[in-house]
Coordinates of C-alpha atoms in Angstrom, one line a residue:
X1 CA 148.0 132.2 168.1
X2 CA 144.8 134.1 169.1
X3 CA 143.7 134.5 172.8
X4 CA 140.3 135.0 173.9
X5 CA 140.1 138.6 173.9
X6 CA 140.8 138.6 169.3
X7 CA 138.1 135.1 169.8
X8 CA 135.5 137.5 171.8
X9 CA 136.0 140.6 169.2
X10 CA 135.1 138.4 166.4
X11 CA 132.1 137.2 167.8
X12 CA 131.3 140.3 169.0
X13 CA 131.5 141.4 165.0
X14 CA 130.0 138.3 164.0
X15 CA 126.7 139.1 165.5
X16 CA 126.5 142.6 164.5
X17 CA 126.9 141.0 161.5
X18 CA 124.0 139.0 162.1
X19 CA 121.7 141.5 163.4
X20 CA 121.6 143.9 160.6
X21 CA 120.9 146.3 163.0
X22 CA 118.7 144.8 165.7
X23 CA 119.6 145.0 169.2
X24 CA 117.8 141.9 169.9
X25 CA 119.1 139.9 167.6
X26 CA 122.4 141.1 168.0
X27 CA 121.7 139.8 172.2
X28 CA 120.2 136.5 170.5
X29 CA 123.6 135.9 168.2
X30 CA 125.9 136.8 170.5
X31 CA 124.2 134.5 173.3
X32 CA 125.0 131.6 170.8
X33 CA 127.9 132.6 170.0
X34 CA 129.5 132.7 173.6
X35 CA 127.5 129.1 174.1
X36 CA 129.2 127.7 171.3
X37 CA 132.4 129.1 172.0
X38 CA 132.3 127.8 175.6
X39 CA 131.7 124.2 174.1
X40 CA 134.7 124.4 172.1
X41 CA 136.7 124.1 175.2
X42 CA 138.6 127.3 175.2
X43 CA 142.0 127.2 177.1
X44 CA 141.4 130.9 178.9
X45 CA 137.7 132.0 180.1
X46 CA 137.4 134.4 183.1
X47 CA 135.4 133.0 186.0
X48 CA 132.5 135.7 185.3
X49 CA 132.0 134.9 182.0
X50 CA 132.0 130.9 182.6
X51 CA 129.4 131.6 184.9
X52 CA 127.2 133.9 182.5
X53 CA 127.7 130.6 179.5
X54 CA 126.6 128.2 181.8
X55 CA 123.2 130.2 182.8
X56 CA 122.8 130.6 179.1
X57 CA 123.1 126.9 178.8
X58 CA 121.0 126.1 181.3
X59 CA 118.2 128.4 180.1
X60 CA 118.6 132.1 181.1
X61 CA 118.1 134.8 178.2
X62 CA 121.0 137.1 177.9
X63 CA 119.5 140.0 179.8
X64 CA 119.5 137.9 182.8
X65 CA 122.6 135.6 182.5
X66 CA 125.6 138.3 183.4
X67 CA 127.4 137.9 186.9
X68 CA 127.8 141.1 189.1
X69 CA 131.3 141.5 188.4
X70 CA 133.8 143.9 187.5
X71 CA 136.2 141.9 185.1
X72 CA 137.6 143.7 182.0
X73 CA 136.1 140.9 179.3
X74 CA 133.3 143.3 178.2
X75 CA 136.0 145.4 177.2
X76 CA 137.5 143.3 174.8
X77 CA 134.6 143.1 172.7
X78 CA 133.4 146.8 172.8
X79 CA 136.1 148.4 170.0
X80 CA 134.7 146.9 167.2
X81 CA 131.0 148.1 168.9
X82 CA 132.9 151.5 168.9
X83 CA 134.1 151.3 165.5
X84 CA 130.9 150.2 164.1
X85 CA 128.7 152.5 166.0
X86 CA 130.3 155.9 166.7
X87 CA 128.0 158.2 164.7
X88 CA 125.0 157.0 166.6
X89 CA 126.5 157.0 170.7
X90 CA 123.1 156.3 171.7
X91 CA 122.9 152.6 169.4
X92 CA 126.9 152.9 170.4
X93 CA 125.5 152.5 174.7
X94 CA 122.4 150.1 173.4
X95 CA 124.9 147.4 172.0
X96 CA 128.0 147.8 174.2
X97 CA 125.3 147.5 177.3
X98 CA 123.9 144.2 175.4
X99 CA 127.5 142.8 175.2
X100 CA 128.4 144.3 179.0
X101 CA 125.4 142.6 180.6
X102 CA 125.3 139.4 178.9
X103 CA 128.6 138.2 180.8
X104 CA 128.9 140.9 183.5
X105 CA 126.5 143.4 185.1
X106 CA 128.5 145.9 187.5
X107 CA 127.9 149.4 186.5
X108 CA 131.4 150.0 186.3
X109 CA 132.0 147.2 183.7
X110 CA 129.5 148.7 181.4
X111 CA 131.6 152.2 182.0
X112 CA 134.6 150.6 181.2
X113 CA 133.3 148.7 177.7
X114 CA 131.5 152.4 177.1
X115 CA 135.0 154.2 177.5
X116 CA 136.5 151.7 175.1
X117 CA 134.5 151.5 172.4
X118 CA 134.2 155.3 172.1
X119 CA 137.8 155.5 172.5
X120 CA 137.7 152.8 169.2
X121 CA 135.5 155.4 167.4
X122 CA 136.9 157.8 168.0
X123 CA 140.3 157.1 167.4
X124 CA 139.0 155.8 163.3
X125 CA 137.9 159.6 163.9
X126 CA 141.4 161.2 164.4
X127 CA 140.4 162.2 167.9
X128 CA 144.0 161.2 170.2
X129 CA 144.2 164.3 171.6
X130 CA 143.5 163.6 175.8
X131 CA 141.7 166.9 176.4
X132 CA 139.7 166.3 173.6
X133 CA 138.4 162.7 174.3
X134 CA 138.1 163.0 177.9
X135 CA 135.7 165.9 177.4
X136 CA 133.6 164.0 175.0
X137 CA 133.7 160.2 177.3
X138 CA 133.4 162.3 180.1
X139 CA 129.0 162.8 179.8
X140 CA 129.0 159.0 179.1
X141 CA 130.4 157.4 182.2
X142 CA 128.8 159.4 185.0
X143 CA 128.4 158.0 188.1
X144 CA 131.3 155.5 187.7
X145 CA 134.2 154.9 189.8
X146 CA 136.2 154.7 186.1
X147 CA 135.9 158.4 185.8
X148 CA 138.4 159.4 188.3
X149 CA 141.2 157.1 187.3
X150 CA 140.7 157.8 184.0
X151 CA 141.5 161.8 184.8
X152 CA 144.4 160.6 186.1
X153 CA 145.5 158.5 183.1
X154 CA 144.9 161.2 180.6
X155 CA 146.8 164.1 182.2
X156 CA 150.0 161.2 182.9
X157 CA 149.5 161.0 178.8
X158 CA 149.6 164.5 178.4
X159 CA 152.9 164.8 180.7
X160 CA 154.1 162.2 178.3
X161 CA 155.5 159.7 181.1
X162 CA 157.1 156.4 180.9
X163 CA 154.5 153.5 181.6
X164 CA 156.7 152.8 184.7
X165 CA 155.5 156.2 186.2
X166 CA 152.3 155.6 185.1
X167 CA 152.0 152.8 187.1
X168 CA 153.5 154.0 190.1
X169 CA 151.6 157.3 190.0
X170 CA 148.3 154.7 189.8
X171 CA 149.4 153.0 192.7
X172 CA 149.7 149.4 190.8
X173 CA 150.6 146.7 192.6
X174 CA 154.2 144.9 191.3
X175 CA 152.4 142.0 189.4
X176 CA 151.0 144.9 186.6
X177 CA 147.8 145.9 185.4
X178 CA 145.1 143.4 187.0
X179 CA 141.7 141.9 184.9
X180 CA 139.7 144.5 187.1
X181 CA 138.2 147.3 184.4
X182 CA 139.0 149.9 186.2
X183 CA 143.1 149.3 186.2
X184 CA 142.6 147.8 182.6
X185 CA 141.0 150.4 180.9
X186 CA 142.8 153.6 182.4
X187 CA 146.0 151.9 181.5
X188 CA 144.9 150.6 177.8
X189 CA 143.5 154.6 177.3
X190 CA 146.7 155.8 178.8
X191 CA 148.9 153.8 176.0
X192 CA 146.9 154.7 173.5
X193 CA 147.0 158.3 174.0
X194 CA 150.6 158.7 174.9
X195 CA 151.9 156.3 171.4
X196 CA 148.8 156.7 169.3
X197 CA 150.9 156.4 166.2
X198 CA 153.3 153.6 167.1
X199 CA 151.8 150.2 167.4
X200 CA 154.6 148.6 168.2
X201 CA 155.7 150.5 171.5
X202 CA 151.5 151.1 172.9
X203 CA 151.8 147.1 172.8
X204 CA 155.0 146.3 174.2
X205 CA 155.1 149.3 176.8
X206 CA 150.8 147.3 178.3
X207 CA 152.9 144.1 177.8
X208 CA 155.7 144.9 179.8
X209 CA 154.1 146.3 182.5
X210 CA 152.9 142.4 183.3
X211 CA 149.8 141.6 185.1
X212 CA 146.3 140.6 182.5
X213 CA 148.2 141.2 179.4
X214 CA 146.3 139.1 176.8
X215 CA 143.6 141.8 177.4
X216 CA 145.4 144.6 178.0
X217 CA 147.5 143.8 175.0
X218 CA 144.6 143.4 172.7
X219 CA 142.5 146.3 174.0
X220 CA 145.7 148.7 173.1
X221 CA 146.0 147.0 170.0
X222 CA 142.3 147.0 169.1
X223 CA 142.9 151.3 170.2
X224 CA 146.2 152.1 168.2
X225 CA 145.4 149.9 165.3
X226 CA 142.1 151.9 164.9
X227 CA 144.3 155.2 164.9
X228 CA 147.3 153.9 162.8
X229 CA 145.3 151.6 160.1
X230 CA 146.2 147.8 159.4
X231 CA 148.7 148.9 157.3
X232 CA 151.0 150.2 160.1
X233 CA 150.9 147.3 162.4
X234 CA 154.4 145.4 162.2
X235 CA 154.8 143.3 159.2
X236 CA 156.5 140.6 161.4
X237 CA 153.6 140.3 163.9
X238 CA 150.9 140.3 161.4
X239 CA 152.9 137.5 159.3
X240 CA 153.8 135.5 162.9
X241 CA 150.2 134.8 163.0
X242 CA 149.5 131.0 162.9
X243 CA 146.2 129.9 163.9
X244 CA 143.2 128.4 162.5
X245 CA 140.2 128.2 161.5
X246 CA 140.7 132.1 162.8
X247 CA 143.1 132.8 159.9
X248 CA 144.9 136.0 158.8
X249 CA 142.8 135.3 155.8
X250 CA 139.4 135.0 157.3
X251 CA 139.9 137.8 159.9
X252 CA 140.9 140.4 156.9
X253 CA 137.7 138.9 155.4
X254 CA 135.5 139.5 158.5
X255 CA 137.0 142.9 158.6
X256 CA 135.8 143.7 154.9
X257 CA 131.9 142.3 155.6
X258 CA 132.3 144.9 158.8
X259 CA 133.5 148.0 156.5
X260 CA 131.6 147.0 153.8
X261 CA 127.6 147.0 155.6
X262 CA 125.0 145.7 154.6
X263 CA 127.0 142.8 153.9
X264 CA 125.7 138.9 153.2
X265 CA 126.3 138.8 157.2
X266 CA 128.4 137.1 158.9
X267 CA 131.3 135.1 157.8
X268 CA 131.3 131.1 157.9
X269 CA 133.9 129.7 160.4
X270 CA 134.9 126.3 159.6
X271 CA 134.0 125.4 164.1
X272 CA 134.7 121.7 163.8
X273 CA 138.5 122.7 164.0
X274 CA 137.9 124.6 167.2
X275 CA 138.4 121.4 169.6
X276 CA 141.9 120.5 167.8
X277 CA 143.1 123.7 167.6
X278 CA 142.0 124.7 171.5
X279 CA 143.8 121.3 172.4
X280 CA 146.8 122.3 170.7
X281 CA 146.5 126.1 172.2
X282 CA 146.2 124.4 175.7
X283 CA 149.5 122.3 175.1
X284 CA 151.7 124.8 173.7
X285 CA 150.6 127.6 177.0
X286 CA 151.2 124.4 179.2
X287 CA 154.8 123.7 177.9
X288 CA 155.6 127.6 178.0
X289 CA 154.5 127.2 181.7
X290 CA 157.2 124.1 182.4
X291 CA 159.7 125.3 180.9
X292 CA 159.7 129.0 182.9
X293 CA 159.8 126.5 185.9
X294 CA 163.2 125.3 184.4
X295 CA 166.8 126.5 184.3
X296 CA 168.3 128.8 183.0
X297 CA 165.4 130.8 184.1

């Protein structure tokens, strides 16, 4: 099934959808969007963002709701941004700061979803080469505290180490890559510049290496998959997907609207299934969670 980080990127490229172009009413959409998607009852929200929907409940307008934290959740919704956006950087920053602030407002969050999405963009441009795309992120996250771990990340690609160097070179602590952007993003870029052909092993190598790795895992997947195509993720983990409304089908359909702009905007989701199927999410994580508490362990 879907986690929240595939739930945020579709609402993310629902309203650019919706907008047509506006920044405002790309803020408006995606304001509803995260409201709505809060009142679904979702089994995983960040404490950040659960803050930022409840003072959009309560009345605040998106450029005032985000919390002043650091989380990685803005970065989960910037590839598609990156994707969408890459030709014009400047409408690229305008949007990815919309979706940054809405939920989170510290300076290096809005680095972190920057670095993404150009990372997204540029790797539908052919551009995985580290030198390369650390010399053009480099002007765009200035005054960050990203910048320096992100040096480091791109030279460990370049020496080609194993993701368990990686981490000890970064100084990691044992329980993996944490939800704070700057360990998430240096270790999503790092994967995706050291197996930006191989879906598969970028995945499994952010995965592995434990810690946040619903996001970690889908912001090297949203990376790799932009390099490598649909076509050259596994067969058996594109057909393992069982969810709904969120289909295969309707995400492949969401993706056409995206490539194909100006589209009839954004794609009808069939949201009174959202409560059964979050239930049903919520049970099946829970079980997984008794049963690691069980022999054989």
């Amino acid at each position: 099934m879907l986690s929240d980080d595939t739930e945020h990127a579709c609402m993310a490229a629902q309203a650019f959808l919706a907008s047509r172009g506006d920044s405002r009413r790309f803020a408006r959409s995606l304001a509803w969007r995260l409201r709505g998607w809060f009142a679904m009852l979702p089994a995983g929200v960040g404490l950040a963002t659960a803050k930022a929907i409840l003072k959009l409940w309560i009345g605040f307008p998106p450029h005032r709701s985000g919390i002043y934290s650091a989380g990685n959740g803005p970065a989960m919704r910037s590839p598609v941004l990156g994707a969408m956006l890459v030709d014009d950087v400047d409408r690229l920053r305008e949007f990815v700061s919309i979706s940054t602030r809405i939920t989170h407002t510290h300076p290096d969050a809005e680095a972190g979803a920057i670095a993404v999405a150009l990372a997204a963009g540029y790797a539908m441009r052919g551009v995985v080469d580290p030198a390369t795309f650390l010399a053009k992120v480099r002007p765009h996250i200035i005054g960050s505290g990203l910048l320096e771990r992100l040096d480091s990340a791109v030279q460990l690609a370049e020496r080609r180490v194993s993701m368990q160097i990686y981490l000890q070179e970064m100084g990691l602590p044992p329980r993996g890559v944490s939800g704070y952007i700057n360990h998430t993003v240096p270790a999503a870029i790092f994967c995706w510049l050291r197996w930006p052909g191989d879906f598969r092993t970028a995945v499994e190598e952010i995965v592995l290496a434990g810690g946040d790795t619903d996001s970690t895992g889908a912001i090297v997947g949203a990376l790799v998959g932009a390099s490598v195509g649909v076509q050259n993720i596994p067969v058996d983990w594109r057909e393992g997907v069982i969810d709904f409304p969120r289909t295969s089908k309707w995400l492949t359909r969401l993706s056409d609207r995206l490539a194909n702009m100006p589209a009839d905007g954004p794609l009808p989701l069939c949201w009174p299934l959202l409560p059964a199927r979050n239930a049903l999410f919520l049970t099946i994580v829970l079980l997984h969670g008794v049963r690691r508490l069980l022999p054989p362990y």
